[in-house]
PDB file of C-alpha atoms in Angstrom:
ATOM      1  CA  MET A   1    -122.365 -82.669   1.306  1.00 63.00           C
ATOM      2  CA  ASN A   2    -124.529 -84.865   3.849  1.00 67.00           C
ATOM      3  CA  SER A   3    -128.235 -84.141   3.607  1.00 65.00           C
ATOM      4  CA  GLU A   4    -128.260 -81.965   6.861  1.00 73.00           C
ATOM      5  CA  SER A   5    -125.772 -78.725   4.766  1.00 79.00           C
ATOM      6  CA  LEU A   6    -128.027 -80.615   1.361  1.00 86.00           C
ATOM      7  CA  GLY A   7    -131.362 -79.217   2.731  1.00 87.00           C
ATOM      8  CA  PRO A   8    -130.832 -75.960   2.836  1.00 87.00           C
ATOM      9  CA  THR A   9    -128.394 -75.425  -0.437  1.00 91.00           C
ATOM     10  CA  LEU A  10    -131.615 -77.562  -2.455  1.00 92.00           C
ATOM     11  CA  ILE A  11    -133.776 -74.529  -1.035  1.00 92.00           C
ATOM     12  CA  GLY A  12    -131.359 -71.900  -2.050  1.00 92.00           C
ATOM     13  CA  VAL A  13    -131.013 -73.004  -5.749  1.00 94.00           C
ATOM     14  CA  GLY A  14    -134.683 -73.989  -6.243  1.00 95.00           C
ATOM     15  CA  PHE A  15    -135.235 -70.452  -5.009  1.00 94.00           C
ATOM     16  CA  ALA A  16    -132.736 -69.180  -7.236  1.00 95.00           C
ATOM     17  CA  VAL A  17    -134.094 -70.998 -10.954  1.00 95.00           C
ATOM     18  CA  ILE A  18    -137.862 -69.321  -9.625  1.00 94.00           C
ATOM     19  CA  VAL A  19    -136.336 -65.658  -9.655  1.00 95.00           C
ATOM     20  CA  VAL A  20    -133.419 -65.548 -11.763  1.00 94.00           C
ATOM     21  CA  PRO A  21    -135.869 -65.966 -15.080  1.00 94.00           C
ATOM     22  CA  PHE A  22    -137.482 -62.895 -13.954  1.00 93.00           C
ATOM     23  CA  VAL A  23    -134.796 -60.741 -12.996  1.00 91.00           C
ATOM     24  CA  VAL A  24    -133.509 -61.026 -16.354  1.00 92.00           C
ATOM     25  CA  LEU A  25    -136.895 -60.632 -17.592  1.00 94.00           C
ATOM     26  CA  PHE A  26    -136.903 -57.159 -15.649  1.00 92.00           C
ATOM     27  CA  PHE A  27    -133.866 -56.230 -17.008  1.00 90.00           C
ATOM     28  CA  LEU A  28    -134.592 -56.849 -20.475  1.00 93.00           C
ATOM     29  CA  ALA A  29    -137.873 -54.696 -20.259  1.00 94.00           C
ATOM     30  CA  ILE A  30    -136.673 -52.499 -18.693  1.00 93.00           C
ATOM     31  CA  GLY A  31    -133.888 -51.771 -21.645  1.00 93.00           C
ATOM     32  CA  PRO A  32    -131.034 -49.404 -21.394  1.00 93.00           C
ATOM     33  CA  ALA A  33    -132.161 -46.365 -19.132  1.00 94.00           C
ATOM     34  CA  GLY A  34    -133.658 -48.230 -16.637  1.00 93.00           C
ATOM     35  CA  TRP A  35    -130.922 -49.800 -16.088  1.00 92.00           C
ATOM     36  CA  VAL A  36    -129.095 -45.937 -15.548  1.00 94.00           C
ATOM     37  CA  ILE A  37    -131.588 -45.288 -12.927  1.00 95.00           C
ATOM     38  CA  VAL A  38    -132.061 -48.483 -10.854  1.00 93.00           C
ATOM     39  CA  GLY A  39    -128.271 -48.398 -11.458  1.00 93.00           C
ATOM     40  CA  GLY A  40    -127.949 -45.342 -10.099  1.00 95.00           C
ATOM     41  CA  SER A  41    -130.861 -44.881  -7.754  1.00 96.00           C
ATOM     42  CA  LEU A  42    -128.798 -48.270  -5.620  1.00 94.00           C
ATOM     43  CA  ILE A  43    -124.853 -46.130  -5.838  1.00 95.00           C
ATOM     44  CA  VAL A  44    -127.150 -43.224  -4.184  1.00 95.00           C
ATOM     45  CA  ILE A  45    -128.756 -45.289  -1.435  1.00 94.00           C
ATOM     46  CA  GLY A  46    -125.133 -47.102  -0.939  1.00 92.00           C
ATOM     47  CA  ILE A  47    -123.925 -43.024  -0.317  1.00 90.00           C
ATOM     48  CA  ALA A  48    -126.200 -42.529   1.853  1.00 88.00           C
ATOM     49  CA  VAL A  49    -126.214 -45.955   3.799  1.00 86.00           C
ATOM     50  CA  SER A  50    -121.941 -45.818   4.260  1.00 86.00           C
ATOM     51  CA  LEU A  51    -122.236 -42.020   5.219  1.00 84.00           C
ATOM     52  CA  ARG A  52    -125.140 -42.375   7.693  1.00 79.00           C
ATOM     53  CA  ALA A  53    -122.579 -45.331   9.236  1.00 73.00           C
ATOM     54  CA  ALA A  54    -119.904 -43.779   8.681  1.00 67.00           C
ATOM     55  CA  PRO A  55    -118.283 -43.191  12.407  1.00 68.00           C
ATOM     56  CA  GLY A  56    -118.365 -39.429  12.181  1.00 61.00           C
ATOM     57  CA  TYR A  57    -122.057 -39.256  11.946  1.00 59.00           C
ATOM     58  CA  ASP A  58    -123.964 -37.373  13.719  1.00 59.00           C
ATOM     59  CA  ASP A  59    -127.298 -36.830  13.852  1.00 57.00           C
ATOM     60  CA  GLY A  60    -127.808 -35.052  16.298  1.00 56.00           C
ATOM     61  CA  ALA A  61    -129.935 -36.855  18.723  1.00 57.00           C
ATOM     62  CA  HIS A  62    -126.647 -38.678  20.732  1.00 57.00           C
ATOM     63  CA  LEU A  63    -126.537 -37.720  24.423  1.00 67.00           C
ATOM     64  CA  GLU A  64    -123.191 -37.841  25.970  1.00 84.00           C
ATOM     65  CA  ARG A  65    -124.133 -41.559  28.592  1.00 84.00           C
ATOM     66  CA  THR A  66    -122.539 -43.221  30.915  1.00 88.00           C
ATOM     67  CA  ASN A  67    -123.090 -46.295  33.057  1.00 89.00           C
ATOM     68  CA  CYS A  68    -124.396 -46.554  36.015  1.00 90.00           C
ATOM     69  CA  VAL A  69    -121.997 -46.773  39.237  1.00 89.00           C
ATOM     70  CA  ASP A  70    -124.406 -49.526  41.104  1.00 89.00           C
ATOM     71  CA  CYS A  71    -125.352 -52.037  37.908  1.00 89.00           C
ATOM     72  CA  GLY A  72    -124.310 -51.245  34.943  1.00 87.00           C
ATOM     73  CA  ALA A  73    -126.930 -49.666  32.921  1.00 88.00           C
ATOM     74  CA  ARG A  74    -125.954 -46.971  30.366  1.00 88.00           C
ATOM     75  CA  ILE A  75    -128.109 -44.108  31.699  1.00 88.00           C
ATOM     76  CA  ASP A  76    -127.409 -40.361  30.476  1.00 86.00           C
ATOM     77  CA  ALA A  77    -124.287 -38.697  31.477  1.00 84.00           C
ATOM     78  CA  ASP A  78    -126.684 -35.768  33.184  1.00 85.00           C
ATOM     79  CA  ALA A  79    -129.509 -38.032  34.593  1.00 86.00           C
ATOM     80  CA  ASP A  80    -130.122 -37.995  38.811  1.00 88.00           C
ATOM     81  CA  ALA A  81    -130.760 -41.023  39.102  1.00 90.00           C
ATOM     82  CA  CYS A  82    -130.037 -44.538  36.901  1.00 89.00           C
ATOM     83  CA  ASP A  83    -133.983 -45.637  34.871  1.00 87.00           C
ATOM     84  CA  HIS A  84    -132.926 -49.041  35.355  1.00 84.00           C
ATOM     85  CA  CYS A  85    -131.366 -49.785  39.409  1.00 90.00           C
ATOM     86  CA  GLY A  86    -133.247 -45.903  40.911  1.00 89.00           C
ATOM     87  CA  ALA A  87    -130.152 -45.521  42.350  1.00 88.00           C
ATOM     88  CA  VAL A  88    -129.332 -42.410  43.256  1.00 86.00           C
ATOM     89  CA  ARG A  89    -126.405 -40.120  41.527  1.00 76.00           C
TER      90      ARG A  89
END
């Protein structure tokens, strides 16, 4: 292991040595009910993020877009002129 990769590794290990005991103490302090609340919250957030990132998701703000024939910039399909180069369609 060279010194260029050793530095970030030592920083990561040092960070873990500092943070891990606090995480353990936190979970010991909140008890089993807290574990269920934290775990359940993370599951719900994970599901929401996964569904939002899913290919079929549509939040209603998407407009049909196309490329400008002159410059190739992405513009609204019903635009009269390109916002980037000003070319009239």
